[in-house]
Short mmCIF file of C-alpha atoms and ligand atoms in Angstrom, two decimals:
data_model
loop_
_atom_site.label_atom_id
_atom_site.label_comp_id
_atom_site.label_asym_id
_atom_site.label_seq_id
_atom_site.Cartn_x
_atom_site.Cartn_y
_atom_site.Cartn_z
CA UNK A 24 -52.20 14.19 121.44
CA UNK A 25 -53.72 14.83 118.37
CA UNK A 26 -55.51 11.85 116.31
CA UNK A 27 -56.13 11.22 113.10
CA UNK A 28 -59.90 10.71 111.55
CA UNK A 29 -61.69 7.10 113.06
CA UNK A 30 -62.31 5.18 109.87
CA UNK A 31 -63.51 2.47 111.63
CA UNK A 32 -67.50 3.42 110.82
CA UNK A 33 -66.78 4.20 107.25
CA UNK A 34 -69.76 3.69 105.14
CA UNK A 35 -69.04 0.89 102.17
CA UNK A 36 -70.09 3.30 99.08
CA UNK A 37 -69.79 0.59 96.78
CA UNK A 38 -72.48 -1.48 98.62
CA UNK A 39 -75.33 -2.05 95.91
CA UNK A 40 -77.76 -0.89 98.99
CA UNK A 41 -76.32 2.20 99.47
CA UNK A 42 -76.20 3.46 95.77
CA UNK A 43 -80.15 2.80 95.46
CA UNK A 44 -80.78 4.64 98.62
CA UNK A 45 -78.49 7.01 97.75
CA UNK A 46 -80.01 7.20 94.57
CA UNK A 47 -83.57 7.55 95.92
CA UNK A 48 -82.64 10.31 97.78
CA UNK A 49 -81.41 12.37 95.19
CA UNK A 50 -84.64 11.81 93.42
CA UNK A 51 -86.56 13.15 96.55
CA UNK A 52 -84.06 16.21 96.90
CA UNK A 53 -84.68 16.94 93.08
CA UNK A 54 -88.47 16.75 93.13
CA UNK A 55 -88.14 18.98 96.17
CA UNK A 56 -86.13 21.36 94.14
CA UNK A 57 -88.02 21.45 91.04
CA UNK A 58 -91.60 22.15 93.22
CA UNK A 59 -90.10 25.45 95.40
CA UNK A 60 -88.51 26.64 92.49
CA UNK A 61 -92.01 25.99 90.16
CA UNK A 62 -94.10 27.85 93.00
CA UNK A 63 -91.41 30.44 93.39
CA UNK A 64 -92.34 31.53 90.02
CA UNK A 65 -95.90 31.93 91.03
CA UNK A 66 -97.02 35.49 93.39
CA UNK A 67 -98.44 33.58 95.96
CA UNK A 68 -95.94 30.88 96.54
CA UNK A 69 -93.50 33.98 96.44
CA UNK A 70 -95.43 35.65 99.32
CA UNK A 71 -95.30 31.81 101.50
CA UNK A 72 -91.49 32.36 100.86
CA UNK A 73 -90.88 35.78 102.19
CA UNK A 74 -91.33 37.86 99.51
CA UNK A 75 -94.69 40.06 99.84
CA UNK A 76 -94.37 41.58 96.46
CA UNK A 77 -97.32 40.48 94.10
CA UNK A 78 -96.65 42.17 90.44
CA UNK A 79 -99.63 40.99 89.23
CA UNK A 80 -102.09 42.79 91.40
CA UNK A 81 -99.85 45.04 93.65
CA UNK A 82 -99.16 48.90 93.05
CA UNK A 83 -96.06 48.58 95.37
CA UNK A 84 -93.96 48.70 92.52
CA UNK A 85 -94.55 52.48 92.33
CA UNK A 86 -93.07 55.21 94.29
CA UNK A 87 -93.78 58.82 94.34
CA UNK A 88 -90.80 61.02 94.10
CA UNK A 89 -90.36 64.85 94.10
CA UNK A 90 -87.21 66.48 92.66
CA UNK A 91 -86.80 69.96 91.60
CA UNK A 92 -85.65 69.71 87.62
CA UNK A 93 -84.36 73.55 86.38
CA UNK A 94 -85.52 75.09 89.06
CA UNK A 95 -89.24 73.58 89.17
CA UNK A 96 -90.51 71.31 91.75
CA UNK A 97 -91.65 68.31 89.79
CA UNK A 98 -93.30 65.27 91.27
CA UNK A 99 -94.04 61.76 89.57
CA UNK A 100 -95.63 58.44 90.58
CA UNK A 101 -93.22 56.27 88.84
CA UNK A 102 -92.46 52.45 88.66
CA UNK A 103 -89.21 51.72 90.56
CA UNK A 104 -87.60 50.87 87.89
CA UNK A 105 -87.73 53.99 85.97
CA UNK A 106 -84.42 55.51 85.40
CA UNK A 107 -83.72 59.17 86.09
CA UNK A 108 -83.60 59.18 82.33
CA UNK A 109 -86.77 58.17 81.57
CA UNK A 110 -88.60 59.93 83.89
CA UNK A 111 -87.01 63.16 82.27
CA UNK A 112 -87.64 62.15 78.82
CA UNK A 113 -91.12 60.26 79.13
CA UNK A 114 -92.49 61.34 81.88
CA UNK A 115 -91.79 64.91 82.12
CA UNK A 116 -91.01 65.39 78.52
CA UNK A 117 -87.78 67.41 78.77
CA UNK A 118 -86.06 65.36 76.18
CA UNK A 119 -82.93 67.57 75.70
CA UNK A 120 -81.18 64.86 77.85
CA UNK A 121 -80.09 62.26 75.08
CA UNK A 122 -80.46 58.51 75.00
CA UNK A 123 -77.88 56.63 73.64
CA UNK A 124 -76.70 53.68 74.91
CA UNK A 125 -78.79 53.24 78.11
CA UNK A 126 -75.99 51.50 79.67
CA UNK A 127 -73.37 53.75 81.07
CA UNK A 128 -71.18 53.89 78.57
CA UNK A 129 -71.60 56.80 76.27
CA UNK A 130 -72.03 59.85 78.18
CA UNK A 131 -75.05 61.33 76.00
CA UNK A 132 -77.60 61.30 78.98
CA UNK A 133 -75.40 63.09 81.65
CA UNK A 134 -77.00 65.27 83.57
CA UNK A 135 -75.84 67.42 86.82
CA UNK A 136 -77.54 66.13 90.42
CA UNK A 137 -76.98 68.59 93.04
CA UNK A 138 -73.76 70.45 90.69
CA UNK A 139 -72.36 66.73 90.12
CA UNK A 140 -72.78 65.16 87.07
CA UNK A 141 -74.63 61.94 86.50
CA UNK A 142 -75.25 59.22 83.90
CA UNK A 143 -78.88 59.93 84.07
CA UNK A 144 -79.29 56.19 82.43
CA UNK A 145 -77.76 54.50 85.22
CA UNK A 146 -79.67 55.93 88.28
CA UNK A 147 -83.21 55.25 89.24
CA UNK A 148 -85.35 58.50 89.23
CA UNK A 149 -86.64 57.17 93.10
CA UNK A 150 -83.35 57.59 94.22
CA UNK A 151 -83.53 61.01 93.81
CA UNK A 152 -85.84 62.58 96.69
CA UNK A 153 -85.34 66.10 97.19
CA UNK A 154 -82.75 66.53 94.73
CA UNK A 155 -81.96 69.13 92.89
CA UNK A 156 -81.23 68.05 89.06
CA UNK A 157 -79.86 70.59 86.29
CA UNK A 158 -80.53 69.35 82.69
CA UNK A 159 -79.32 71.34 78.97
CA UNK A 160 -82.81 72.89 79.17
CA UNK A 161 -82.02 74.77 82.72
CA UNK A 162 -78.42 76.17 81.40
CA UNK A 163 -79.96 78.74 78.73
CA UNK A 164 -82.45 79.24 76.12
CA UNK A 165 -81.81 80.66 72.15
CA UNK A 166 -81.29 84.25 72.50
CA UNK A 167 -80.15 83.77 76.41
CA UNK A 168 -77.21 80.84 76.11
CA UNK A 169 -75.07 80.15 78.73
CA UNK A 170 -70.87 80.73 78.20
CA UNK A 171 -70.65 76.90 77.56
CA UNK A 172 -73.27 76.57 74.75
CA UNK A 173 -72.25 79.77 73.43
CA UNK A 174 -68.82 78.39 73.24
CA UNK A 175 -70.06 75.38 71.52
CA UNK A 176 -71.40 77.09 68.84
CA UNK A 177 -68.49 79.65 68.18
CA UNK A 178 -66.25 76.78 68.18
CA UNK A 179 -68.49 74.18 65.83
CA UNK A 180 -68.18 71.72 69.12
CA UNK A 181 -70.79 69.31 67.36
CA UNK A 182 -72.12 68.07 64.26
CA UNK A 183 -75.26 66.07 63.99
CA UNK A 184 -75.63 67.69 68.04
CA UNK A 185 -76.62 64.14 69.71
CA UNK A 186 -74.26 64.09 72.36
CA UNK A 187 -74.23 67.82 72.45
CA UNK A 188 -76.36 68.06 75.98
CA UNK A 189 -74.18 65.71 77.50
CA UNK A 190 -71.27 66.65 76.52
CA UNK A 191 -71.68 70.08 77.87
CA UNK A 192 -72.97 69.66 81.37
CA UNK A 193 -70.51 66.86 81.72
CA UNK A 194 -68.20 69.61 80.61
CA UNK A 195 -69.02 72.32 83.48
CA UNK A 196 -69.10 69.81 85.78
CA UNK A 197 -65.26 68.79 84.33
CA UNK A 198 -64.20 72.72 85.78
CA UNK A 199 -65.73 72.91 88.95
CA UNK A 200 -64.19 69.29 89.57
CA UNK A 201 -60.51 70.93 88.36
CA UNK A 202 -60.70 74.18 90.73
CA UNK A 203 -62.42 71.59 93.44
CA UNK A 204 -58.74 70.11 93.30
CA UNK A 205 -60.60 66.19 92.72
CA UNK A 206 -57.62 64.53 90.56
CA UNK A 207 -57.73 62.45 87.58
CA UNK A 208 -55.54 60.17 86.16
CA UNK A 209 -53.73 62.94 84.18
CA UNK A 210 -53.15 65.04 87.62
CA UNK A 211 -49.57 65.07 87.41
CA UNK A 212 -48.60 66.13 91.59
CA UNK A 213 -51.26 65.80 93.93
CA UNK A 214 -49.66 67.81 96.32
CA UNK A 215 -50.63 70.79 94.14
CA UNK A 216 -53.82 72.35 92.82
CA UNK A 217 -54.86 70.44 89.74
CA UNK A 218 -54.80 72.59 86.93
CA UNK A 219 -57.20 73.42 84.16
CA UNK A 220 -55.07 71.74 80.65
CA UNK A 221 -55.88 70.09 78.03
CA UNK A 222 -54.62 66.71 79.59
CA UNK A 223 -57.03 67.44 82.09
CA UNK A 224 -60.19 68.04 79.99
CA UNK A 225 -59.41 65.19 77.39
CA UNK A 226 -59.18 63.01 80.17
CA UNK A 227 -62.03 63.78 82.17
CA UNK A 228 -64.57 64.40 79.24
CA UNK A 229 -63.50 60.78 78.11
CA UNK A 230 -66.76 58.95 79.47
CA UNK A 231 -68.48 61.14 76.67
CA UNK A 232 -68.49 59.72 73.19
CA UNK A 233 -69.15 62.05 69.67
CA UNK A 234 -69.45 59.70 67.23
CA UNK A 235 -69.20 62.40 64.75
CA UNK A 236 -65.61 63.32 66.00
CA UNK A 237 -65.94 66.65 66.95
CA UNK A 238 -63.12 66.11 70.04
CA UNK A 239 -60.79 68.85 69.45
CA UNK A 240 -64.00 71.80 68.58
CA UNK A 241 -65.35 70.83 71.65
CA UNK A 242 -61.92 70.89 73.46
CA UNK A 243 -61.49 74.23 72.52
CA UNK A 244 -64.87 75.26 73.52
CA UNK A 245 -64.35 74.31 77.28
CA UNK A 246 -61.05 75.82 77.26
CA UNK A 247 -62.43 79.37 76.34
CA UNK A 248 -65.04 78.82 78.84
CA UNK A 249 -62.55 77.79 81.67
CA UNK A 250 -59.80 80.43 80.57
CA UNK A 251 -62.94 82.97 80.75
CA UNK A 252 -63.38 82.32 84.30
CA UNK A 253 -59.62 81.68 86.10
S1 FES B 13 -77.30 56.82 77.49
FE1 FES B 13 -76.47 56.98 79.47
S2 FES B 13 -74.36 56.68 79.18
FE2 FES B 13 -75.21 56.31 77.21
S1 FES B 14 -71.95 65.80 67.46
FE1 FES B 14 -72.73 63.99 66.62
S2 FES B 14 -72.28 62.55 68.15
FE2 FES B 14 -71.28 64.29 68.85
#
Protein backbone atom coordinates (compact mmCIF):
# COMPACT_ATOMS: atom_id res chain seq x y z
CA UNK A 1 0.00 0.00 0.00
CA UNK A 2 1.15 3.19 -0.80
CA UNK A 3 1.83 5.90 2.13
CA UNK A 4 1.79 9.23 2.34
CA UNK A 5 5.04 11.49 3.40
CA UNK A 6 6.10 10.80 7.52
CA UNK A 7 5.75 14.26 8.97
CA UNK A 8 6.51 13.10 12.14
CA UNK A 9 10.44 14.52 11.96
CA UNK A 10 9.41 17.76 10.46
CA UNK A 11 11.82 20.44 11.26
CA UNK A 12 10.00 23.55 13.31
CA UNK A 13 11.14 26.45 10.71
CA UNK A 14 9.83 28.98 12.87
CA UNK A 15 12.18 27.93 15.75
CA UNK A 16 14.37 31.18 16.49
CA UNK A 17 17.45 28.48 16.40
CA UNK A 18 16.89 27.35 13.20
CA UNK A 19 16.53 30.79 11.35
CA UNK A 20 20.11 31.90 12.80
CA UNK A 21 21.63 28.71 11.68
CA UNK A 22 19.89 28.84 8.76
CA UNK A 23 20.90 32.20 8.38
CA UNK A 24 24.60 31.49 9.05
CA UNK A 25 24.67 29.16 6.50
CA UNK A 26 23.60 31.20 3.82
CA UNK A 27 26.29 33.59 4.78
CA UNK A 28 28.93 30.73 4.42
CA UNK A 29 27.33 29.55 0.99
CA UNK A 30 27.53 33.30 -0.21
CA UNK A 31 31.13 33.97 0.81
CA UNK A 32 31.80 30.66 -0.91
CA UNK A 33 30.15 31.98 -3.97
CA UNK A 34 31.52 35.34 -4.15
CA UNK A 35 35.45 33.79 -3.68
CA UNK A 36 35.14 30.98 -6.83
CA UNK A 37 33.47 33.37 -8.79
CA UNK A 38 36.32 36.37 -7.79
CA UNK A 39 39.20 33.75 -8.65
CA UNK A 40 37.31 32.55 -11.67
CA UNK A 41 37.96 35.88 -13.06
CA UNK A 42 41.62 35.50 -12.51
CA UNK A 43 43.92 32.96 -15.30
CA UNK A 44 45.20 30.96 -12.73
CA UNK A 45 42.23 30.27 -10.59
CA UNK A 46 40.64 29.53 -14.12
CA UNK A 47 43.32 26.87 -14.83
CA UNK A 48 42.59 25.19 -10.80
CA UNK A 49 38.97 25.05 -12.27
CA UNK A 50 39.43 23.22 -15.48
CA UNK A 51 39.96 25.65 -17.82
CA UNK A 52 43.77 25.68 -19.14
CA UNK A 53 43.32 28.72 -21.23
CA UNK A 54 45.52 31.71 -19.92
CA UNK A 55 44.75 34.94 -22.29
CA UNK A 56 47.13 36.81 -20.70
CA UNK A 57 50.25 34.94 -21.54
CA UNK A 58 48.99 32.05 -23.83
CA UNK A 59 49.18 32.03 -27.79
CA UNK A 60 46.48 29.23 -27.77
CA UNK A 61 44.06 31.60 -28.82
CA UNK A 62 45.53 31.43 -32.35
CA UNK A 63 45.07 28.90 -34.98
CA UNK A 64 46.63 28.53 -38.29
CA UNK A 65 44.28 27.94 -41.10
CA UNK A 66 44.78 27.39 -44.88
CA UNK A 67 41.95 28.00 -47.37
CA UNK A 68 42.24 28.53 -50.98
CA UNK A 69 40.48 32.23 -51.65
CA UNK A 70 39.99 32.73 -55.83
CA UNK A 71 41.88 30.14 -56.61
CA UNK A 72 45.09 30.90 -54.33
CA UNK A 73 46.14 28.90 -51.45
CA UNK A 74 46.21 31.40 -48.64
CA UNK A 75 47.28 30.64 -45.11
CA UNK A 76 46.88 32.87 -41.85
CA UNK A 77 47.74 32.59 -38.14
CA UNK A 78 44.65 34.11 -36.87
CA UNK A 79 42.96 34.62 -33.39
CA UNK A 80 39.96 32.26 -33.08
CA UNK A 81 37.81 34.67 -33.05
CA UNK A 82 38.40 36.18 -36.35
CA UNK A 83 35.51 35.94 -38.62
CA UNK A 84 35.84 34.67 -42.19
CA UNK A 85 35.16 38.32 -42.84
CA UNK A 86 37.83 39.77 -41.30
CA UNK A 87 40.37 37.63 -42.21
CA UNK A 88 39.39 38.51 -45.93
CA UNK A 89 39.23 42.12 -45.39
CA UNK A 90 42.15 42.70 -42.76
CA UNK A 91 44.13 40.13 -43.05
CA UNK A 92 44.37 39.32 -46.59
CA UNK A 93 43.20 42.63 -47.82
CA UNK A 94 40.63 41.54 -50.43
CA UNK A 95 38.10 44.00 -49.25
CA UNK A 96 35.56 43.61 -52.15
CA UNK A 97 33.55 41.53 -49.57
CA UNK A 98 31.46 44.36 -47.76
CA UNK A 99 30.88 44.98 -44.08
CA UNK A 100 27.75 46.06 -43.07
CA UNK A 101 26.09 44.97 -40.28
CA UNK A 102 28.47 42.29 -38.87
CA UNK A 103 25.59 40.46 -37.55
CA UNK A 104 23.84 38.34 -40.05
CA UNK A 105 21.40 40.35 -41.08
CA UNK A 106 22.17 42.31 -44.16
CA UNK A 107 23.61 40.15 -46.70
CA UNK A 108 26.54 42.65 -47.82
CA UNK A 109 29.42 40.21 -46.73
CA UNK A 110 28.15 36.98 -48.51
CA UNK A 111 30.50 35.14 -49.93
CA UNK A 112 30.40 31.48 -51.73
CA UNK A 113 32.26 28.45 -49.52
CA UNK A 114 32.72 25.49 -51.58
CA UNK A 115 29.73 26.95 -54.45
CA UNK A 116 27.40 27.71 -51.28
CA UNK A 117 26.96 30.96 -50.18
CA UNK A 118 27.86 32.26 -46.77
CA UNK A 119 27.41 35.25 -44.44
CA UNK A 120 31.08 35.66 -44.30
CA UNK A 121 30.32 37.80 -40.88
CA UNK A 122 28.86 35.01 -39.13
CA UNK A 123 31.50 32.20 -39.60
CA UNK A 124 34.87 32.00 -38.01
CA UNK A 125 37.71 32.00 -40.67
CA UNK A 126 39.20 28.63 -38.47
CA UNK A 127 36.32 26.88 -39.41
CA UNK A 128 37.26 26.89 -42.73
CA UNK A 129 40.29 24.31 -43.26
CA UNK A 130 40.74 23.29 -46.68
CA UNK A 131 38.00 25.16 -48.06
CA UNK A 132 37.60 26.49 -51.03
CA UNK A 133 36.06 30.22 -50.78
CA UNK A 134 34.94 32.35 -53.98
CA UNK A 135 34.74 36.13 -53.23
CA UNK A 136 33.51 39.29 -56.02
CA UNK A 137 37.26 39.54 -56.72
CA UNK A 138 37.50 35.70 -58.11
CA UNK A 139 34.19 36.15 -60.46
CA UNK A 140 35.89 38.73 -63.04
CA UNK A 141 38.00 41.66 -63.40
CA UNK A 142 37.14 45.24 -65.56
CA UNK A 143 37.57 44.36 -69.07
CA UNK A 144 36.95 40.39 -68.22
CA UNK A 145 33.37 40.51 -66.09
CA UNK A 146 31.55 37.65 -65.47
CA UNK A 147 27.58 37.32 -67.03
CA UNK A 148 26.35 38.38 -63.50
CA UNK A 149 28.35 41.64 -63.07
CA UNK A 150 27.95 42.34 -66.59
CA UNK A 151 24.30 42.06 -66.04
CA UNK A 152 24.51 44.35 -63.16
CA UNK A 153 25.80 46.99 -64.95
CA UNK A 154 23.54 46.78 -68.15
CA UNK A 155 20.69 46.72 -65.88
CA UNK A 156 21.85 49.75 -63.28
CA UNK A 157 21.45 46.80 -60.44
CA UNK A 158 23.10 49.29 -57.84
CA UNK A 159 23.60 52.71 -56.87
CA UNK A 160 26.09 53.81 -54.30
CA UNK A 161 27.44 49.72 -55.11
CA UNK A 162 27.78 48.72 -51.20
CA UNK A 163 25.91 45.71 -51.24
CA UNK A 164 26.80 45.15 -54.82
CA UNK A 165 29.43 42.07 -54.00
CA UNK A 166 26.99 40.48 -51.97
CA UNK A 167 24.29 40.78 -53.67
CA UNK A 168 25.72 39.12 -56.66
CA UNK A 169 27.38 35.99 -55.40
CA UNK A 170 24.40 35.54 -53.19
CA UNK A 171 22.68 35.86 -56.52
CA UNK A 172 24.56 32.87 -58.48
CA UNK A 173 24.37 30.96 -55.66
CA UNK A 174 20.23 31.79 -55.76
CA UNK A 175 20.38 29.69 -59.54
CA UNK A 176 22.37 26.86 -58.86
CA UNK A 177 20.11 26.42 -55.62
CA UNK A 178 16.80 26.71 -58.20
CA UNK A 179 18.13 24.04 -60.89
CA UNK A 180 19.55 22.04 -57.59
CA UNK A 181 15.65 21.68 -56.99
CA UNK A 182 16.39 23.08 -52.90
CA UNK A 183 12.80 24.84 -52.32
CA UNK A 184 11.96 28.02 -50.78
CA UNK A 185 9.09 29.28 -49.29
CA UNK A 186 7.73 30.53 -52.68
CA UNK A 187 8.20 26.81 -54.26
CA UNK A 188 4.74 26.35 -55.11
CA UNK A 189 4.70 21.97 -55.65
CA UNK A 190 7.52 20.22 -54.37
CA UNK A 191 6.84 17.34 -56.26
CA UNK A 192 8.17 19.28 -59.27
CA UNK A 193 11.40 20.96 -60.29
CA UNK A 194 11.48 24.39 -58.74
CA UNK A 195 11.52 26.85 -61.28
CA UNK A 196 13.60 29.89 -62.00
CA UNK A 197 10.62 33.13 -61.43
CA UNK A 198 10.60 36.04 -60.10
CA UNK A 199 8.81 34.70 -56.86
CA UNK A 200 11.68 32.62 -56.63
CA UNK A 201 14.53 35.18 -56.86
CA UNK A 202 12.70 37.92 -54.72
CA UNK A 203 12.37 35.44 -52.21
CA UNK A 204 15.58 33.92 -52.00
CA UNK A 205 17.73 37.17 -52.52
CA UNK A 206 15.66 38.53 -49.47
CA UNK A 207 18.53 38.03 -46.76
CA UNK A 208 20.30 40.80 -48.95
CA UNK A 209 19.44 44.38 -48.16
CA UNK A 210 20.11 47.64 -50.84
CA UNK A 211 19.46 50.36 -48.91
CA UNK A 212 19.50 52.40 -51.97
CA UNK A 213 16.47 50.40 -53.44
CA UNK A 214 17.74 49.13 -56.41
CA UNK A 215 15.38 45.66 -56.00
CA UNK A 216 13.71 45.47 -59.24
CA UNK A 217 17.38 46.54 -61.52
CA UNK A 218 18.90 43.92 -59.78
CA UNK A 219 15.90 41.51 -60.30
CA UNK A 220 16.16 41.93 -63.75
CA UNK A 221 19.80 41.45 -63.84
CA UNK A 222 19.64 37.81 -62.43
CA UNK A 223 16.84 37.03 -64.61
CA UNK A 224 18.89 37.74 -67.87
CA UNK A 225 21.63 35.85 -66.36
CA UNK A 226 19.42 32.76 -65.45
CA UNK A 227 17.26 33.00 -68.77
CA UNK A 228 20.92 33.09 -70.49
CA UNK A 229 21.71 29.78 -69.19
CA UNK A 230 18.23 27.42 -69.10
S1 LIG B 1 27.82 42.17 -42.74
FE1 LIG B 1 27.36 40.07 -42.75
S2 LIG B 1 25.22 40.00 -42.97
FE2 LIG B 1 25.65 42.12 -42.75
S1 LIG C 1 23.37 49.84 -54.19
FE1 LIG C 1 23.55 51.04 -52.41
S2 LIG C 1 23.00 49.64 -50.88
FE2 LIG C 1 22.57 48.55 -52.66
Amino acid sequence: MLRGPDFSTEVNVTSPLHLELSRRDLLISSAATVAVSGHAASPVAAQSMGSDMDYSTSTDYKTQVSFTVNGEQQQLNVDNRTTLLDALREHLHMTGTKKGCDHGQCGACTVLVDGRRINACLTLAVMHEGDNVTTIEGLGAPGNLHPMQAAFVKHDGFQCGYCTPGQICSSLAVLEEIRANIPSHATSDLTQQAKISEAEIRERMSGNLCRCGAYSNILDAIVEVAEARP
